[in-house]
Short mmCIF file of C-alpha atoms in Angstrom, two decimals:
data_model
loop_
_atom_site.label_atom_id
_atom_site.label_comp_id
_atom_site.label_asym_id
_atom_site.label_seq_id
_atom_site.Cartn_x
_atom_site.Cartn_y
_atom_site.Cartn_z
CA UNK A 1 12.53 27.51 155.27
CA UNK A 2 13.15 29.77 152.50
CA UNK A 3 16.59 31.23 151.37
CA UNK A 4 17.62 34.31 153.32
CA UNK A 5 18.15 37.22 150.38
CA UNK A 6 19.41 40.80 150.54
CA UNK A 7 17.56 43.44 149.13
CA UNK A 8 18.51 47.20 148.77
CA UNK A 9 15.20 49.96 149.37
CA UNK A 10 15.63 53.32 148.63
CA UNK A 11 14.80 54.75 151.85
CA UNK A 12 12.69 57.41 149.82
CA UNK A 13 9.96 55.93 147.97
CA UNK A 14 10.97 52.45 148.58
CA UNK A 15 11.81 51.00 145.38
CA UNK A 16 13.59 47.64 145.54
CA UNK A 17 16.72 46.56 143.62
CA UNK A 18 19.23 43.43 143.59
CA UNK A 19 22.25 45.47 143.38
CA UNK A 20 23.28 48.93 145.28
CA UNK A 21 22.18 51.84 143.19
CA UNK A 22 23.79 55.37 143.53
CA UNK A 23 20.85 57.26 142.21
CA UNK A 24 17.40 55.85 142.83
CA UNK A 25 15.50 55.70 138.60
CA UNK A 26 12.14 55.89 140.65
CA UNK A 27 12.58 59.18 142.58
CA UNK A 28 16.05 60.59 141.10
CA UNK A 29 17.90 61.20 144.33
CA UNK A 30 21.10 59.79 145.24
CA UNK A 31 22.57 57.51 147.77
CA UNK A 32 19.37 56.21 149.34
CA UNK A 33 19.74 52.57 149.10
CA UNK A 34 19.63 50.82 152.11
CA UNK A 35 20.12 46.83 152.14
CA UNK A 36 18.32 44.34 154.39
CA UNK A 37 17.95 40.79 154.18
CA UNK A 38 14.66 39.45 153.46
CA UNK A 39 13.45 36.20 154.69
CA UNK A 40 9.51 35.36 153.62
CA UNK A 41 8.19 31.49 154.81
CA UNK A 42 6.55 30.96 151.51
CA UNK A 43 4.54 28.35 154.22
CA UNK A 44 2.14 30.94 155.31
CA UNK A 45 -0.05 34.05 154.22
CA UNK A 46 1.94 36.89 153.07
CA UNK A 47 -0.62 38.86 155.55
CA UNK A 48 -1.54 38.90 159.53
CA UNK A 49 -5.01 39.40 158.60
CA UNK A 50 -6.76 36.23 157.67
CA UNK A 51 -9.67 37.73 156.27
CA UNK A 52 -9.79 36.98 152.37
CA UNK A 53 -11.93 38.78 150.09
CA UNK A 54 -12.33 38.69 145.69
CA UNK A 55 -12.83 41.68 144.49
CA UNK A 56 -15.32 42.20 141.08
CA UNK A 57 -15.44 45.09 138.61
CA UNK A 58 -18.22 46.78 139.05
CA UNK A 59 -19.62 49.68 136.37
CA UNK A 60 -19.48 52.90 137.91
CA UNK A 61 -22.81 53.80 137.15
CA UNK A 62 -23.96 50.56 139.22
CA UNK A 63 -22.01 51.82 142.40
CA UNK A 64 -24.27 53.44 144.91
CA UNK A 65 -23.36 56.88 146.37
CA UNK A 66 -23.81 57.67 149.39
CA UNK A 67 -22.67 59.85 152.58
CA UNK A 68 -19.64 59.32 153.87
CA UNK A 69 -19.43 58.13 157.61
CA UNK A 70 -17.67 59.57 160.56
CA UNK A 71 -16.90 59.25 164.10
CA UNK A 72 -16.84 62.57 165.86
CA UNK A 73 -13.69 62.30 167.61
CA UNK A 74 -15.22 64.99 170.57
CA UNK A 75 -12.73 67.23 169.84
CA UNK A 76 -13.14 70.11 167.46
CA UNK A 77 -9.58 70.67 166.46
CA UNK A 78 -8.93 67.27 165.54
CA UNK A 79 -12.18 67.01 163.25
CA UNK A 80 -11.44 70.12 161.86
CA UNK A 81 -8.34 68.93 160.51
CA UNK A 82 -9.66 66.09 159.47
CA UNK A 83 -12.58 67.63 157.40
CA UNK A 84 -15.38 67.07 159.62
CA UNK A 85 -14.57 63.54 161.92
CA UNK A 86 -12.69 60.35 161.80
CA UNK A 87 -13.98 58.41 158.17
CA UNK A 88 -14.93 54.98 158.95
CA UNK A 89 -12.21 52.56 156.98
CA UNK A 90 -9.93 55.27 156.69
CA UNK A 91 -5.89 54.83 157.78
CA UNK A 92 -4.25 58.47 159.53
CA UNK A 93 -0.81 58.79 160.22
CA UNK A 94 0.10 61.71 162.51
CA UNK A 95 3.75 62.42 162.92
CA UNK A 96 5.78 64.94 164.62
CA UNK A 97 8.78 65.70 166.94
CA UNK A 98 10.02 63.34 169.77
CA UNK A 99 8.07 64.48 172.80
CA UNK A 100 5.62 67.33 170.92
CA UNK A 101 2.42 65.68 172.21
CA UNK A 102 1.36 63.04 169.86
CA UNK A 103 0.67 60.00 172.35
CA UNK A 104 -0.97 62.77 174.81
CA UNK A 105 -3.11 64.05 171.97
CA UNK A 106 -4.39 60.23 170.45
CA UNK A 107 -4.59 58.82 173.74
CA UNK A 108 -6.65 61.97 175.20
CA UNK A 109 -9.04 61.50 171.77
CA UNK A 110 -9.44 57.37 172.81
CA UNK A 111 -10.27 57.79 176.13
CA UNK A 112 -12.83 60.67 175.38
CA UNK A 113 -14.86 58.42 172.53
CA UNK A 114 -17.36 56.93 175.34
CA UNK A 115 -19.46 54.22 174.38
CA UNK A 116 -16.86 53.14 171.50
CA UNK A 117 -14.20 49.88 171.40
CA UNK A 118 -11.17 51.70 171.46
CA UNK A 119 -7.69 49.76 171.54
CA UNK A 120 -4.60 51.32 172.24
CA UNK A 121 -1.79 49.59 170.53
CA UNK A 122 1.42 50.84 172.31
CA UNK A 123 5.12 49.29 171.14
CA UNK A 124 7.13 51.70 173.36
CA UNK A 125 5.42 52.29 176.98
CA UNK A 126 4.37 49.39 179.35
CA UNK A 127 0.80 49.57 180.50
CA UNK A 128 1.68 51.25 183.96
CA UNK A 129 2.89 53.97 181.66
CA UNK A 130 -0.44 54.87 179.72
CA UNK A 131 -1.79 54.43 183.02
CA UNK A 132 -0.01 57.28 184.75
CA UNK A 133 -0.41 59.33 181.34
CA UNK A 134 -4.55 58.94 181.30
CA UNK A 135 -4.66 59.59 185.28
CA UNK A 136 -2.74 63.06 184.31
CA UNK A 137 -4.78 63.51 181.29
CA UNK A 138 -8.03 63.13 183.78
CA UNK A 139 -10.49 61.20 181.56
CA UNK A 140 -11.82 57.76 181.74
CA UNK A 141 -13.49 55.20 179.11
CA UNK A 142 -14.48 52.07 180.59
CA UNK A 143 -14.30 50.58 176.78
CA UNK A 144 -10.73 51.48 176.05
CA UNK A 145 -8.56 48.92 175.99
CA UNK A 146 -4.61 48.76 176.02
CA UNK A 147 -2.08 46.42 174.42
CA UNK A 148 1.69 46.37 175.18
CA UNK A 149 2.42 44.01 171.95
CA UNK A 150 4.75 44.76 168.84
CA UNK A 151 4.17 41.69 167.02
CA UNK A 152 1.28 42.21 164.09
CA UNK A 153 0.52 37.97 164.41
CA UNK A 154 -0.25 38.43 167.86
CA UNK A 155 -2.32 41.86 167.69
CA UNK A 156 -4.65 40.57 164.88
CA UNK A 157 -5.61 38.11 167.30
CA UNK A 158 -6.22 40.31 170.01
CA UNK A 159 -8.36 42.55 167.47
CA UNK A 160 -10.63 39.23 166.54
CA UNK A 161 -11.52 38.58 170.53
CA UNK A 162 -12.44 42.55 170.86
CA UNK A 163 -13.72 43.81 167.75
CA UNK A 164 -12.63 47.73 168.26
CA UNK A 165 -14.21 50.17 166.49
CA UNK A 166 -11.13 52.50 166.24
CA UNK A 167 -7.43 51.41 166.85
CA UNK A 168 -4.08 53.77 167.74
CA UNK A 169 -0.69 52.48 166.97
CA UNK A 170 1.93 54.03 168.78
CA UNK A 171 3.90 53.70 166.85
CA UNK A 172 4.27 52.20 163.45
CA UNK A 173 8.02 51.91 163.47
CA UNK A 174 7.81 49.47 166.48
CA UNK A 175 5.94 47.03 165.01
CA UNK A 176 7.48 43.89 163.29
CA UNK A 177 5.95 41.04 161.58
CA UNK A 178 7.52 37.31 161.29
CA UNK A 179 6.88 37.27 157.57
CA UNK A 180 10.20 39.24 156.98
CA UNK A 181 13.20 38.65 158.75
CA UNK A 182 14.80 42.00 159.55
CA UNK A 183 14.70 44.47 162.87
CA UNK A 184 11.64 46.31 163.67
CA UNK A 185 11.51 50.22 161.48
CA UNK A 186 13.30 48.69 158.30
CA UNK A 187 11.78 49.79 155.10
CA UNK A 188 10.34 46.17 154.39
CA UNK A 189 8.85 46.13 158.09
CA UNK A 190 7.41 49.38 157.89
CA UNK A 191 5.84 49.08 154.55
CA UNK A 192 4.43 45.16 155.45
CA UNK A 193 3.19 46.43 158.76
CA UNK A 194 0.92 49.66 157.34
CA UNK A 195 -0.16 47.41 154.57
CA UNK A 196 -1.50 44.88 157.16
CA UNK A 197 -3.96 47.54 158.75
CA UNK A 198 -4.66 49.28 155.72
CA UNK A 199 -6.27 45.91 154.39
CA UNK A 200 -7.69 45.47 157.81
CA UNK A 201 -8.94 49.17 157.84
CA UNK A 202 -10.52 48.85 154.60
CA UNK A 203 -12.02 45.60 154.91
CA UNK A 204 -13.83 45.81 158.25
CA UNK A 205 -14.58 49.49 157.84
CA UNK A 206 -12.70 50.00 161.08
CA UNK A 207 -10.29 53.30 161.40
CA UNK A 208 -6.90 53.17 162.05
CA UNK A 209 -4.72 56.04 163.66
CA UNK A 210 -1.13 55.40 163.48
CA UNK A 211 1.45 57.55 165.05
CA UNK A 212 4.60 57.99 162.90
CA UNK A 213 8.34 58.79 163.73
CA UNK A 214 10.10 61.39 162.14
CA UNK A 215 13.88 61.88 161.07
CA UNK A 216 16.08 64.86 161.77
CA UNK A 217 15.21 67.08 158.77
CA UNK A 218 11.37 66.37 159.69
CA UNK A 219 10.37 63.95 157.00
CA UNK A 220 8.47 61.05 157.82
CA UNK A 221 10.43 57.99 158.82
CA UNK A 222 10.74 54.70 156.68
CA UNK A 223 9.69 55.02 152.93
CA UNK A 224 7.48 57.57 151.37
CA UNK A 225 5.72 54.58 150.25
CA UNK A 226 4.24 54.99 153.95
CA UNK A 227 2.12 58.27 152.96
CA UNK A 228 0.92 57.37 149.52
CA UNK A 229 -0.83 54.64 151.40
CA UNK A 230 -2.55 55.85 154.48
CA UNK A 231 -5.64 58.42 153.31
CA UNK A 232 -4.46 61.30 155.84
CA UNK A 233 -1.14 62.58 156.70
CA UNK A 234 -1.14 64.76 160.01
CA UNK A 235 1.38 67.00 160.98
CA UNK A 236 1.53 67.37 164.76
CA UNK A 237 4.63 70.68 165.07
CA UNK A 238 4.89 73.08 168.02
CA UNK A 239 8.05 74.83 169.23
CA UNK A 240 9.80 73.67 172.53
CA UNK A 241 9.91 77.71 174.10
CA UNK A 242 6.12 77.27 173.83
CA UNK A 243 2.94 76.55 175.06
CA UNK A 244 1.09 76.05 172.04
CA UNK A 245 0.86 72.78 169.66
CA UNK A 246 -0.27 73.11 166.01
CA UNK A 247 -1.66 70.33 163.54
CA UNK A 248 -2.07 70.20 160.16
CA UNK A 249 -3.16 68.17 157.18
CA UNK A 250 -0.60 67.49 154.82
CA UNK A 251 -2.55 64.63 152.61
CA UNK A 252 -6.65 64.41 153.31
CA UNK A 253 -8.19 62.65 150.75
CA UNK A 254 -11.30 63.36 152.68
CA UNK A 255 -11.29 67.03 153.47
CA UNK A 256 -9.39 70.00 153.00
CA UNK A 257 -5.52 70.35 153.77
CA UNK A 258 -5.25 73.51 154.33
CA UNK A 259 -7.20 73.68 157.76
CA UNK A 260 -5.25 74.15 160.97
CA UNK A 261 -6.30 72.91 165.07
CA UNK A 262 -4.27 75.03 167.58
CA UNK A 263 -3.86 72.98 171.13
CA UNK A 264 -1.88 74.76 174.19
CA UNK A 265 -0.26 72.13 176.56
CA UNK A 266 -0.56 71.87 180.26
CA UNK A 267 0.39 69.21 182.77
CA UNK A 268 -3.22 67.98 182.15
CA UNK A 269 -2.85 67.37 178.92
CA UNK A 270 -3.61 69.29 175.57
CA UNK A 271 -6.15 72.21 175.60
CA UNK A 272 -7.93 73.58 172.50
CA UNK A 273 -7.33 76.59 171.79
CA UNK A 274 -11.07 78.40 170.93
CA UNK A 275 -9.94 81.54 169.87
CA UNK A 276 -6.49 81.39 168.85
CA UNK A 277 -6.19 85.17 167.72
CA UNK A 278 -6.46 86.16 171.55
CA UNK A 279 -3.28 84.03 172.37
CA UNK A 280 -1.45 85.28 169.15
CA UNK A 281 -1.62 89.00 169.84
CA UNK A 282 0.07 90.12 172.62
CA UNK A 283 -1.52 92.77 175.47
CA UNK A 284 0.53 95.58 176.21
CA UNK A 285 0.67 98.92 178.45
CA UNK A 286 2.86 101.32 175.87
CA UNK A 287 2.70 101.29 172.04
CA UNK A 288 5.78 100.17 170.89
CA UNK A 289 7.40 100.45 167.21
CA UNK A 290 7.42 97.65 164.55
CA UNK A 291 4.32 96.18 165.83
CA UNK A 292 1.34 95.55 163.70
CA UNK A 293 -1.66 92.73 163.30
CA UNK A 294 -2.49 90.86 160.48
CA UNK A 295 -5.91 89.18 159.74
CA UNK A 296 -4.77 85.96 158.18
CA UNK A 297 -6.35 82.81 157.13
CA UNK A 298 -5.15 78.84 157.77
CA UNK A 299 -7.91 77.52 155.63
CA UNK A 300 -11.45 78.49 156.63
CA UNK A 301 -10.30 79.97 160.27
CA UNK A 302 -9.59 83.65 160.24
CA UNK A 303 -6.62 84.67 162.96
CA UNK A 304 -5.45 87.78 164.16
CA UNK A 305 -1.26 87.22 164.56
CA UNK A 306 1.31 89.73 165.52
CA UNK A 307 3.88 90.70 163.08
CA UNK A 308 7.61 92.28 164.86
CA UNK A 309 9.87 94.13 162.89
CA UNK A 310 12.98 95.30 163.84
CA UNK A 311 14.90 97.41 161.76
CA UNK A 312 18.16 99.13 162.44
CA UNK A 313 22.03 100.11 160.83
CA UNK A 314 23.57 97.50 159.85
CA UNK A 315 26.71 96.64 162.10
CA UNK A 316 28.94 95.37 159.22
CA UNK A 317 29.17 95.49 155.40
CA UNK A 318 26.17 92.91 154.62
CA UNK A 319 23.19 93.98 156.17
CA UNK A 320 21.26 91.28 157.89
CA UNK A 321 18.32 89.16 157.54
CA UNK A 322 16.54 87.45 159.62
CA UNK A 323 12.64 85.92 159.66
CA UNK A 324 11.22 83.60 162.31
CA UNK A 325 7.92 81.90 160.92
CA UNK A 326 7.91 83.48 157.66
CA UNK A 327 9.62 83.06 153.85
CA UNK A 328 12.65 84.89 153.78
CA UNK A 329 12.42 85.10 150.08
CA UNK A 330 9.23 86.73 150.39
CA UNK A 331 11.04 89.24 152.75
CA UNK A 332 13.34 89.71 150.28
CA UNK A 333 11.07 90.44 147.85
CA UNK A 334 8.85 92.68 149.83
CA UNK A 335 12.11 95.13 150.68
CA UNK A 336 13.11 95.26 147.69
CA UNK A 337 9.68 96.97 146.75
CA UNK A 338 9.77 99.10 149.37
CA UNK A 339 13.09 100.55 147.88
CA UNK A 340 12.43 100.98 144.36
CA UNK A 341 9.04 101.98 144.50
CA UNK A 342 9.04 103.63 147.29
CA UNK A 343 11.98 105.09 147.80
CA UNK A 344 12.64 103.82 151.02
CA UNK A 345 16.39 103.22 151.80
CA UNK A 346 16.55 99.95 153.63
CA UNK A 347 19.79 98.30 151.45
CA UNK A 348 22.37 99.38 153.89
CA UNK A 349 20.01 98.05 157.34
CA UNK A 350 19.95 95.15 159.07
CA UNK A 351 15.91 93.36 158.95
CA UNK A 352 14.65 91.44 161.81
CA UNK A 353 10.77 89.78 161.45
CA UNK A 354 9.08 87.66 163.84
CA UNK A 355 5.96 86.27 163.84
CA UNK A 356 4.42 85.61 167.27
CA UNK A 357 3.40 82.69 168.71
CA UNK A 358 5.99 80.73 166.98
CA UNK A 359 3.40 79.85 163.82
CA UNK A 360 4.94 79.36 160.52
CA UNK A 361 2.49 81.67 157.93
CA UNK A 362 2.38 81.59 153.99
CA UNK A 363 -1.06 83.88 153.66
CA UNK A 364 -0.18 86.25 151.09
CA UNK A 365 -2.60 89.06 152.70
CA UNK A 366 0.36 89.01 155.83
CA UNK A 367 2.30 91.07 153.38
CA UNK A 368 0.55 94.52 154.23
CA UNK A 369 1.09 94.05 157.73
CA UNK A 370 4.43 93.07 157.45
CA UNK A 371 5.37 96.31 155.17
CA UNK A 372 3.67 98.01 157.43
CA UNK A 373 5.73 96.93 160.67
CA UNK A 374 9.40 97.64 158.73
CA UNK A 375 8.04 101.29 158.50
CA UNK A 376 7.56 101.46 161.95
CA UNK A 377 10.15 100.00 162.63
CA UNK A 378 12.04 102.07 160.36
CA UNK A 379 10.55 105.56 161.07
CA UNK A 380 10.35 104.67 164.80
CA UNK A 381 6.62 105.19 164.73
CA UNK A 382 4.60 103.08 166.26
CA UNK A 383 1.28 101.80 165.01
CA UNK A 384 -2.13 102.02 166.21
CA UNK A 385 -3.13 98.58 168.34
CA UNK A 386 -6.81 99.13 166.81
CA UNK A 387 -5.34 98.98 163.34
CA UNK A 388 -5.22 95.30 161.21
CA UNK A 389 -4.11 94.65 157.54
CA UNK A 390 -5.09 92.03 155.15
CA UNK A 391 -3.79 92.53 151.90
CA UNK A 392 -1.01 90.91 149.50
CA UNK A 393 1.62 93.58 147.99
CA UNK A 394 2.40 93.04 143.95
CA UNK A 395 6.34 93.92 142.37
CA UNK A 396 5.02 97.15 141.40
CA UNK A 397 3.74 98.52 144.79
CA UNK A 398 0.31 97.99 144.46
CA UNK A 399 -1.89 96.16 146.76
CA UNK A 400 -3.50 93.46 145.25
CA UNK A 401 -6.95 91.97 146.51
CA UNK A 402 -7.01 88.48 148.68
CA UNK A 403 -9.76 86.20 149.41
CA UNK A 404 -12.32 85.77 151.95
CA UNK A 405 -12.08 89.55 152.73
CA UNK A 406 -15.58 89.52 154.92
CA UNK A 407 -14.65 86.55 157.38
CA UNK A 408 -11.17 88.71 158.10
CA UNK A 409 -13.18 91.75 158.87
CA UNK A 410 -16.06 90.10 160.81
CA UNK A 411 -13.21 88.51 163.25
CA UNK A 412 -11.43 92.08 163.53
CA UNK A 413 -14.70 93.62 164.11
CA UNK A 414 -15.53 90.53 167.06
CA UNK A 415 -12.46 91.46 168.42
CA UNK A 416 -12.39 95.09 169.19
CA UNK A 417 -10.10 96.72 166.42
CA UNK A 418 -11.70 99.91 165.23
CA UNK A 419 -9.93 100.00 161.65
CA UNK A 420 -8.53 97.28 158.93
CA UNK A 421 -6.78 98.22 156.01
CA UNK A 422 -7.61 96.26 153.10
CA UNK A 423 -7.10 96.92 149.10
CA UNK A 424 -9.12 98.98 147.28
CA UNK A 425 -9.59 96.21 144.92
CA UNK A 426 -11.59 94.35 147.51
CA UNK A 427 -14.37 96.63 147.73
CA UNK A 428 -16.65 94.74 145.39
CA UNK A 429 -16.38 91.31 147.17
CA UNK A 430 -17.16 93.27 150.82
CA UNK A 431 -20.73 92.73 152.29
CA UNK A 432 -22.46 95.93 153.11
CA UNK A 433 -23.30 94.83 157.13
CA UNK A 434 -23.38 97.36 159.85
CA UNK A 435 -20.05 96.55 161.64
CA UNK A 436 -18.27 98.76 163.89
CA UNK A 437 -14.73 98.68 162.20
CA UNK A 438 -13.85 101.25 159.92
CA UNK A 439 -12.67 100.03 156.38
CA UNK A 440 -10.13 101.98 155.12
CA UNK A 441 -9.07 100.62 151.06
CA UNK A 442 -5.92 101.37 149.21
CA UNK A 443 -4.46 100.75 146.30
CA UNK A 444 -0.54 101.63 146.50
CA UNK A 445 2.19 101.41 149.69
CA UNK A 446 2.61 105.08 149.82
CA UNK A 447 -1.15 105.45 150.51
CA UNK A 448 -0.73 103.36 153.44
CA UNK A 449 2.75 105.27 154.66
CA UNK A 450 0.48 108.29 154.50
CA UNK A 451 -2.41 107.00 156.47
CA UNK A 452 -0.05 105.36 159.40
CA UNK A 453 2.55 108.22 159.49
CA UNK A 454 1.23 111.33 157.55
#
């Protein structure tokens, strides 16, 4: 047996050294060195997989392209996210919070993929468990299997005897291998583990979905090593106070990563969410200040979201504030232009903004709507519900054009609202089609202080 050894990983990017190290030389940050001890039996493969391949270089102009192959997954958030289906070969990692909805979501997909091998790898629920989770969920798939196992040596066998044609790990930090001698979610284990399946994945042309743990300030557990290697990073997010689950790409080396599936949760399971701008903007009876809508985009989905403002005296000498769901720089930045090129006097009041729906939003256009809900909020004027904005607000006051101006106006146009405020800058890029909306273009904030309030 070989000599037992202790290594130290950085727990960031997963660089090895002999010796403790206060500040990792691969990634610069201090005090992530972790040790383990490290035990390989030189006696056997450094891999579970047995299946041994020799690669040749090939010219480039000798490779043949062709399309890229996918599994639709039967659910249109999920391929949207991932750029059009699941690519055969490919290795995803979704991650999230503890109880969010990841197992629900990946074990909902495998059971809906009829007439496909699917295994279910599960490390931390017993089989009774999935069992009681697919009965809630309500779906069957005769061809979806389930294994209870943690040990890689003993799944690769099960994988030989079934041949799946898509495989979930739940999760990767339970997994262990007995080519390294230290306790399942180390660095070393981690890293050996994803490299295992990624060889598999790539070799056999068979996807892999692994579900990943995360730490408490939301990073990915176990070494970033872990992301450079899979080909898609999902991020699975959703407040606790709601309904509504949200999942993004952060890494797609096969589609976009700015697209965004919306899922609302109920004791059946996950639900997608069609039409998220209906669940976004609240219904009321009375028009109430500091309210406005925004037509934003998460990639190529235009959404109608509600901005809240609250504005009011401020209780004590520094004035508050306060965003939910947006930058609070860009808040910053957006009163202070209100002030010195407006004139407004907002220094000495306390700023409240929420977005609703609990969504986190960078879109630059939200900017016009959110300007727009301070003044209300400010003036104690409230704002037409048949109004929307969409446009992005420069240091000196101006508003400055965004893109995909026509696919904002066709969804405010879909969905009832009789006017959108966009910049006058945009009035080039704007098809000429007989919509209902009114399209009202400016080019400074006081125009639009004029139009909302006189």
């Amino acid at each position: 047996m070989a000599k037992s050894k202790t290594i130290f990983f950085c727990q960031n990017c997963g660089t090895q050294s002999s010796k403790w190290i206060g500040k990792c030389p691969a990634c610069q940050e201090w005090n992530t060195y972790v040790e383990e001890v490290i035990q390989r039996d030189t006696s056997k493969s450094k891999s579970s997989f047995s299946h041994q391949t020799t690669a040749k270089p090939v010219k480039i102009i000798d490779i043949k392209s062709g399309t890229e192959t996918r599994i639709n997954t039967n659910d249109n958030e999920f391929n949207r996210v991932l750029g059009g289906g699941l690519v055969i070969g490919s290795l995803v990692l979704v991650g999230g919070e503890p109880g969010i909805g990841k197992s629900t979501l990946l074990l909902q997909i495998a059971l809906n993929l009829r007439g496909l091998r699917v295994l279910y790898i599960t490390g931390e629920e017993s089989e009774q468990q999935i069992k009681m989770r697919a009965n809630r969920v309500g779906t069957n798939n005769e061809d979806c299997y389930i294994l209870a196992e943690t040990l890689t040596q003993n799944i690769f066998q099960h994988i030989e005897n079934i041949q799946p044609q898509l495989i979930v790990i739940d999760s990767i930090q339970t997994l262990h291998t007995d080519f390294i001698d230290s306790s399942a979610g180390s660095i070393s284990q981690i890293r050996e583990c994803a490299s295992e399946f990624q060889k598999y994945a790539k070799i056999t042309n068979t996807p892999v979905i692994l579900i990943g743990h995360i730490t408490k300030d939301g990073s990915l557990a176990g070494p970033k090593l872990l992301e450079h290697m899979v080909d898609t990073v999902l991020q699975f997010e959703g407040e606790r106070n709601y309904g509504y689950r949200i999942i993004r790409a952060v890494k797609n080396r096969f589609g976009s990563t700015s697209e965004l599936g919306i899922y609302e949760m109920h004791d059946a399971g996950l639900r997608q969410v069609v039409n998220p701008s209906e669940i976004l903007i609240s219904h009321r009876d009375t028009q109430l200040s500091g309210i406005t809508i925004a037509a934003m985009m998460e990639g190529l989905r235009p959404m109608m979201i509600e901005t809240q403002a609250l504005v009011s005296t401020a209780a004590y000498g520094t004035p508050q504030r306060s965003t939910t769901g947006f930058d609070a720089r860009r808040l910053n930045m957006l009163l202070a232009v209100l002030e010195k090129r407006c004139g407004f006097k907002l220094g000495t009041k306390d700023v409240f903004l929420n977005i609703a729906g609990g969504l986190k939003v960078d879109d630059p256009a939200m900017d016009l709507a959110i300007i727009s809900s301070i003044l209300s909020s400010s003036e104690d004027i409230p704002v037409n519900q048949k109004i929307c904005f969409a446009g992005e607000i420069g240091l000196s006051g101006e508003i400055r054009s965004i893109n995909r101006i026509d696919q904002r106006i066709a969804e405010a146009n879909k969905l009832g609202f009789e006017k959108i405020v966009v910049s006058k800058y945009n009035q080039k890029s704007i098809t000429k089609n007989k919509l209902d909306i009114e399209i009202i273009s400016v080019s400074k904030v006081d125009e639009v202080f004029q139009i909302l309030f006189g």
